[in-house]
Each structure stands twice: as C-alpha cells, then as structure tokens.
C-alpha cells in the first residue's frame, strides 16, 4: 500500500549577505509579527514576488 503522507517540507539553505540596517529592520518586523527572522525573510520574498508578478500582467 503506497504511503499517502505529505512529502517533507524541504527548504533550500543558502548564505545571505545583507546590509546591517536591513537586517535590523527584518528582525524588528519578525519580532512584531511573531515570526522567526528566517520566516520573515520568506514572507517578504513571497510578497515581493507576488507584487512583481502583478505588475508584469
């Protein structure tokens, strides 16, 4: 019988070099929205991609 469990939530690890002021702003946003910095960066990237996609249509 095949396993119907969801596949693991795989994330790609990468190194990010970022301006200290930008990082501080991301940390403040993450704290305000009760997210980890990593999760906050993912949210910001997703929002930026969605906004860019809308402009291209």
PDB file of N, CA and C in Angstrom:
ATOM      1  N   UNK A   1       0.848  -1.171   0.000  1.00  0.00           N
ATOM      2  CA  UNK A   1       0.000   0.000   0.000  1.00  0.00           C
ATOM      3  C   UNK A   1       0.900   1.243   0.000  1.00  0.00           C
ATOM      4  N   UNK A   2       0.711   2.171  -0.969  1.00  0.00           N
ATOM      5  CA  UNK A   2       1.569   3.360  -1.027  1.00  0.00           C
ATOM      6  C   UNK A   2       1.330   4.297   0.149  1.00  0.00           C
ATOM      7  N   UNK A   3       2.399   4.944   0.583  1.00  0.00           N
ATOM      8  CA  UNK A   3       2.315   5.909   1.684  1.00  0.00           C
ATOM      9  C   UNK A   3       1.738   7.212   1.158  1.00  0.00           C
ATOM     10  N   UNK A   4       0.610   7.662   1.721  1.00  0.00           N
ATOM     11  CA  UNK A   4      -0.048   8.884   1.263  1.00  0.00           C
ATOM     12  C   UNK A   4       0.290  10.088   2.142  1.00  0.00           C
ATOM     13  N   UNK A   5       1.315   9.949   2.952  1.00  0.00           N
ATOM     14  CA  UNK A   5       1.722  11.063   3.810  1.00  0.00           C
ATOM     15  C   UNK A   5       2.281  12.187   2.942  1.00  0.00           C
ATOM     16  N   UNK A   6       2.137  13.414   3.453  1.00  0.00           N
ATOM     17  CA  UNK A   6       2.689  14.562   2.731  1.00  0.00           C
ATOM     18  C   UNK A   6       4.201  14.448   2.661  1.00  0.00           C
ATOM     19  N   UNK A   7       4.782  14.905   1.543  1.00  0.00           N
ATOM     20  CA  UNK A   7       6.247  14.918   1.497  1.00  0.00           C
ATOM     21  C   UNK A   7       6.783  15.929   2.506  1.00  0.00           C
ATOM     22  N   UNK A   8       8.000  15.711   2.985  1.00  0.00           N
ATOM     23  CA  UNK A   8       8.545  16.655   3.967  1.00  0.00           C
ATOM     24  C   UNK A   8       8.663  18.054   3.357  1.00  0.00           C
ATOM     25  N   UNK A   9       8.517  19.069   4.211  1.00  0.00           N
ATOM     26  CA  UNK A   9       8.618  20.449   3.775  1.00  0.00           C
ATOM     27  C   UNK A   9      10.100  20.783   3.600  1.00  0.00           C
ATOM     28  N   UNK A  10      10.592  20.619   2.393  1.00  0.00           N
ATOM     29  CA  UNK A  10      12.012  20.777   2.112  1.00  0.00           C
ATOM     30  C   UNK A  10      12.327  22.249   1.868  1.00  0.00           C
ATOM     31  N   UNK A  11      13.374  22.723   2.474  1.00  0.00           N
ATOM     32  CA  UNK A  11      13.839  24.101   2.305  1.00  0.00           C
ATOM     33  C   UNK A  11      15.259  24.055   1.759  1.00  0.00           C
ATOM     34  N   UNK A  12      15.577  24.989   0.909  1.00  0.00           N
ATOM     35  CA  UNK A  12      16.934  25.106   0.378  1.00  0.00           C
ATOM     36  C   UNK A  12      17.713  26.082   1.249  1.00  0.00           C
ATOM     37  N   UNK A  13      18.828  25.658   1.764  1.00  0.00           N
ATOM     38  CA  UNK A  13      19.677  26.519   2.591  1.00  0.00           C
ATOM     39  C   UNK A  13      20.589  27.343   1.689  1.00  0.00           C
ATOM     40  N   UNK A  14      20.816  28.606   2.081  1.00  0.00           N
ATOM     41  CA  UNK A  14      21.739  29.445   1.328  1.00  0.00           C
ATOM     42  C   UNK A  14      22.284  30.541   2.234  1.00  0.00           C
ATOM     43  N   UNK A  15      23.420  31.063   1.858  1.00  0.00           N
ATOM     44  CA  UNK A  15      24.058  32.137   2.603  1.00  0.00           C
ATOM     45  C   UNK A  15      23.513  33.464   2.086  1.00  0.00           C
ATOM     46  N   UNK A  16      23.184  34.361   2.990  1.00  0.00           N
ATOM     47  CA  UNK A  16      22.658  35.674   2.612  1.00  0.00           C
ATOM     48  C   UNK A  16      23.543  36.750   3.218  1.00  0.00           C
ATOM     49  N   UNK A  17      24.105  37.577   2.374  1.00  0.00           N
ATOM     50  CA  UNK A  17      24.861  38.737   2.853  1.00  0.00           C
ATOM     51  C   UNK A  17      23.918  39.919   2.758  1.00  0.00           C
ATOM     52  N   UNK A  18      23.757  40.612   3.881  1.00  0.00           N
ATOM     53  CA  UNK A  18      22.740  41.654   3.947  1.00  0.00           C
ATOM     54  C   UNK A  18      23.265  42.845   4.738  1.00  0.00           C
ATOM     55  N   UNK A  19      22.868  44.017   4.326  1.00  0.00           N
ATOM     56  CA  UNK A  19      23.226  45.255   5.000  1.00  0.00           C
ATOM     57  C   UNK A  19      22.735  45.186   6.448  1.00  0.00           C
ATOM     58  N   UNK A  20      23.555  45.601   7.418  1.00  0.00           N
ATOM     59  CA  UNK A  20      23.145  45.518   8.826  1.00  0.00           C
ATOM     60  C   UNK A  20      21.860  46.275   9.150  1.00  0.00           C
ATOM     61  N   UNK A  21      21.635  47.417   8.501  1.00  0.00           N
ATOM     62  CA  UNK A  21      20.402  48.167   8.759  1.00  0.00           C
ATOM     63  C   UNK A  21      19.177  47.425   8.214  1.00  0.00           C
ATOM     64  N   UNK A  22      19.341  46.780   7.078  1.00  0.00           N
ATOM     65  CA  UNK A  22      18.236  45.997   6.510  1.00  0.00           C
ATOM     66  C   UNK A  22      17.937  44.804   7.413  1.00  0.00           C
ATOM     67  N   UNK A  23      18.993  44.166   7.908  1.00  0.00           N
ATOM     68  CA  UNK A  23      18.807  43.018   8.803  1.00  0.00           C
ATOM     69  C   UNK A  23      18.103  43.442  10.081  1.00  0.00           C
ATOM     70  N   UNK A  24      18.484  44.577  10.611  1.00  0.00           N
ATOM     71  CA  UNK A  24      17.841  45.072  11.835  1.00  0.00           C
ATOM     72  C   UNK A  24      16.358  45.327  11.586  1.00  0.00           C
ATOM     73  N   UNK A  25      16.019  45.873  10.425  1.00  0.00           N
ATOM     74  CA  UNK A  25      14.617  46.123  10.084  1.00  0.00           C
ATOM     75  C   UNK A  25      13.853  44.810   9.957  1.00  0.00           C
ATOM     76  N   UNK A  26      14.467  43.805   9.353  1.00  0.00           N
ATOM     77  CA  UNK A  26      13.824  42.487   9.228  1.00  0.00           C
ATOM     78  C   UNK A  26      13.620  41.880  10.610  1.00  0.00           C
ATOM     79  N   UNK A  27      14.601  42.014  11.489  1.00  0.00           N
ATOM     80  CA  UNK A  27      14.474  41.487  12.848  1.00  0.00           C
ATOM     81  C   UNK A  27      13.333  42.170  13.603  1.00  0.00           C
ATOM     82  N   UNK A  28      13.195  43.488  13.433  1.00  0.00           N
ATOM     83  CA  UNK A  28      12.087  44.210  14.089  1.00  0.00           C
ATOM     84  C   UNK A  28      10.743  43.735  13.548  1.00  0.00           C
ATOM     85  N   UNK A  29      10.635  43.592  12.233  1.00  0.00           N
ATOM     86  CA  UNK A  29       9.387  43.099  11.634  1.00  0.00           C
ATOM     87  C   UNK A  29       9.053  41.699  12.142  1.00  0.00           C
ATOM     88  N   UNK A  30      10.058  40.838  12.168  1.00  0.00           N
ATOM     89  CA  UNK A  30       9.854  39.464  12.626  1.00  0.00           C
ATOM     90  C   UNK A  30       9.345  39.445  14.062  1.00  0.00           C
ATOM     91  N   UNK A  31       9.938  40.252  14.906  1.00  0.00           N
ATOM     92  CA  UNK A  31       9.506  40.304  16.309  1.00  0.00           C
ATOM     93  C   UNK A  31       8.080  40.839  16.413  1.00  0.00           C
ATOM     94  N   UNK A  32       7.764  41.865  15.641  1.00  0.00           N
ATOM     95  CA  UNK A  32       6.427  42.455  15.690  1.00  0.00           C
ATOM     96  C   UNK A  32       5.358  41.487  15.190  1.00  0.00           C
ATOM     97  N   UNK A  33       5.729  40.633  14.240  1.00  0.00           N
ATOM     98  CA  UNK A  33       4.768  39.693  13.659  1.00  0.00           C
ATOM     99  C   UNK A  33       4.910  38.281  14.226  1.00  0.00           C
ATOM    100  N   UNK A  34       5.698  38.154  15.296  1.00  0.00           N
ATOM    101  CA  UNK A  34       5.892  36.870  15.989  1.00  0.00           C
ATOM    102  C   UNK A  34       6.355  35.757  15.053  1.00  0.00           C
ATOM    103  N   UNK A  35       7.350  36.095  14.230  1.00  0.00           N
ATOM    104  CA  UNK A  35       7.941  35.120  13.310  1.00  0.00           C
ATOM    105  C   UNK A  35       9.437  35.038  13.582  1.00  0.00           C
ATOM    106  N   UNK A  36      10.034  33.960  13.121  1.00  0.00           N
ATOM    107  CA  UNK A  36      11.494  33.894  13.127  1.00  0.00           C
ATOM    108  C   UNK A  36      11.997  34.803  12.008  1.00  0.00           C
ATOM    109  N   UNK A  37      13.254  35.180  12.091  1.00  0.00           N
ATOM    110  CA  UNK A  37      13.831  36.013  11.029  1.00  0.00           C
ATOM    111  C   UNK A  37      13.774  35.259   9.705  1.00  0.00           C
ATOM    112  N   UNK A  38      14.060  33.980   9.737  1.00  0.00           N
ATOM    113  CA  UNK A  38      14.015  33.174   8.516  1.00  0.00           C
ATOM    114  C   UNK A  38      12.613  33.190   7.901  1.00  0.00           C
ATOM    115  N   UNK A  39      11.600  32.985   8.722  1.00  0.00           N
ATOM    116  CA  UNK A  39      10.219  33.005   8.223  1.00  0.00           C
ATOM    117  C   UNK A  39       9.857  34.388   7.702  1.00  0.00           C
ATOM    118  N   UNK A  40      10.331  35.430   8.373  1.00  0.00           N
ATOM    119  CA  UNK A  40      10.029  36.794   7.930  1.00  0.00           C
ATOM    120  C   UNK A  40      10.654  37.071   6.574  1.00  0.00           C
ATOM    121  N   UNK A  41      11.879  36.636   6.367  1.00  0.00           N
ATOM    122  CA  UNK A  41      12.523  36.826   5.064  1.00  0.00           C
ATOM    123  C   UNK A  41      11.736  36.092   3.986  1.00  0.00           C
ATOM    124  N   UNK A  42      11.276  34.882   4.276  1.00  0.00           N
ATOM    125  CA  UNK A  42      10.490  34.133   3.291  1.00  0.00           C
ATOM    126  C   UNK A  42       9.186  34.863   2.964  1.00  0.00           C
ATOM    127  N   UNK A  43       8.520  35.423   3.968  1.00  0.00           N
ATOM    128  CA  UNK A  43       7.287  36.184   3.745  1.00  0.00           C
ATOM    129  C   UNK A  43       7.577  37.394   2.860  1.00  0.00           C
ATOM    130  N   UNK A  44       8.634  38.118   3.174  1.00  0.00           N
ATOM    131  CA  UNK A  44       8.979  39.311   2.394  1.00  0.00           C
ATOM    132  C   UNK A  44       9.301  38.961   0.942  1.00  0.00           C
ATOM    133  N   UNK A  45      10.017  37.866   0.728  1.00  0.00           N
ATOM    134  CA  UNK A  45      10.346  37.444  -0.635  1.00  0.00           C
ATOM    135  C   UNK A  45       9.077  37.043  -1.379  1.00  0.00           C
ATOM    136  N   UNK A  46       8.201  36.291  -0.721  1.00  0.00           N
ATOM    137  CA  UNK A  46       6.940  35.892  -1.365  1.00  0.00           C
ATOM    138  C   UNK A  46       6.091  37.104  -1.732  1.00  0.00           C
ATOM    139  N   UNK A  47       6.007  38.087  -0.815  1.00  0.00           N
ATOM    140  CA  UNK A  47       5.233  39.299  -1.088  1.00  0.00           C
ATOM    141  C   UNK A  47       5.831  40.078  -2.259  1.00  0.00           C
ATOM    142  N   UNK A  48       7.151  40.184  -2.291  1.00  0.00           N
ATOM    143  CA  UNK A  48       7.815  40.901  -3.383  1.00  0.00           C
ATOM    144  C   UNK A  48       7.581  40.193  -4.715  1.00  0.00           C
ATOM    145  N   UNK A  49       7.645  38.873  -4.715  1.00  0.00           N
ATOM    146  CA  UNK A  49       7.400  38.119  -5.950  1.00  0.00           C
ATOM    147  C   UNK A  49       5.957  38.288  -6.418  1.00  0.00           C
ATOM    148  N   UNK A  50       5.013  38.254  -5.491  1.00  0.00           N
ATOM    149  CA  UNK A  50       3.603  38.427  -5.846  1.00  0.00           C
ATOM    150  C   UNK A  50       3.363  39.823  -6.413  1.00  0.00           C
ATOM    151  N   UNK A  51       3.944  40.848  -5.789  1.00  0.00           N
ATOM    152  CA  UNK A  51       3.787  42.210  -6.272  1.00  0.00           C
ATOM    153  C   UNK A  51       4.408  42.373  -7.651  1.00  0.00           C
ATOM    154  N   UNK A  52       5.561  41.792  -7.855  1.00  0.00           N
ATOM    155  CA  UNK A  52       6.223  41.895  -9.149  1.00  0.00           C
ATOM    156  C   UNK A  52       5.422  41.189 -10.221  1.00  0.00           C
ATOM    157  N   UNK A  53       4.879  40.035  -9.880  1.00  0.00           N
ATOM    158  CA  UNK A  53       4.074  39.278 -10.838  1.00  0.00           C
ATOM    159  C   UNK A  53       2.851  40.082 -11.270  1.00  0.00           C
ATOM    160  N   UNK A  54       2.205  40.759 -10.330  1.00  0.00           N
ATOM    161  CA  UNK A  54       1.032  41.562 -10.657  1.00  0.00           C
ATOM    162  C   UNK A  54       1.378  42.688 -11.627  1.00  0.00           C
ATOM    163  N   UNK A  55       2.548  43.298 -11.448  1.00  0.00           N
ATOM    164  CA  UNK A  55       2.962  44.389 -12.336  1.00  0.00           C
ATOM    165  C   UNK A  55       3.254  43.905 -13.740  1.00  0.00           C
ATOM    166  N   UNK A  56       3.668  42.655 -13.879  1.00  0.00           N
ATOM    167  CA  UNK A  56       4.044  42.126 -15.183  1.00  0.00           C
ATOM    168  C   UNK A  56       2.852  41.683 -16.015  1.00  0.00           C
ATOM    169  N   UNK A  57       1.689  41.575 -15.410  1.00  0.00           N
ATOM    170  CA  UNK A  57       0.493  41.107 -16.139  1.00  0.00           C
ATOM    171  C   UNK A  57      -0.124  42.233 -16.911  1.00  0.00           C
TER     172      UNK A  57
END
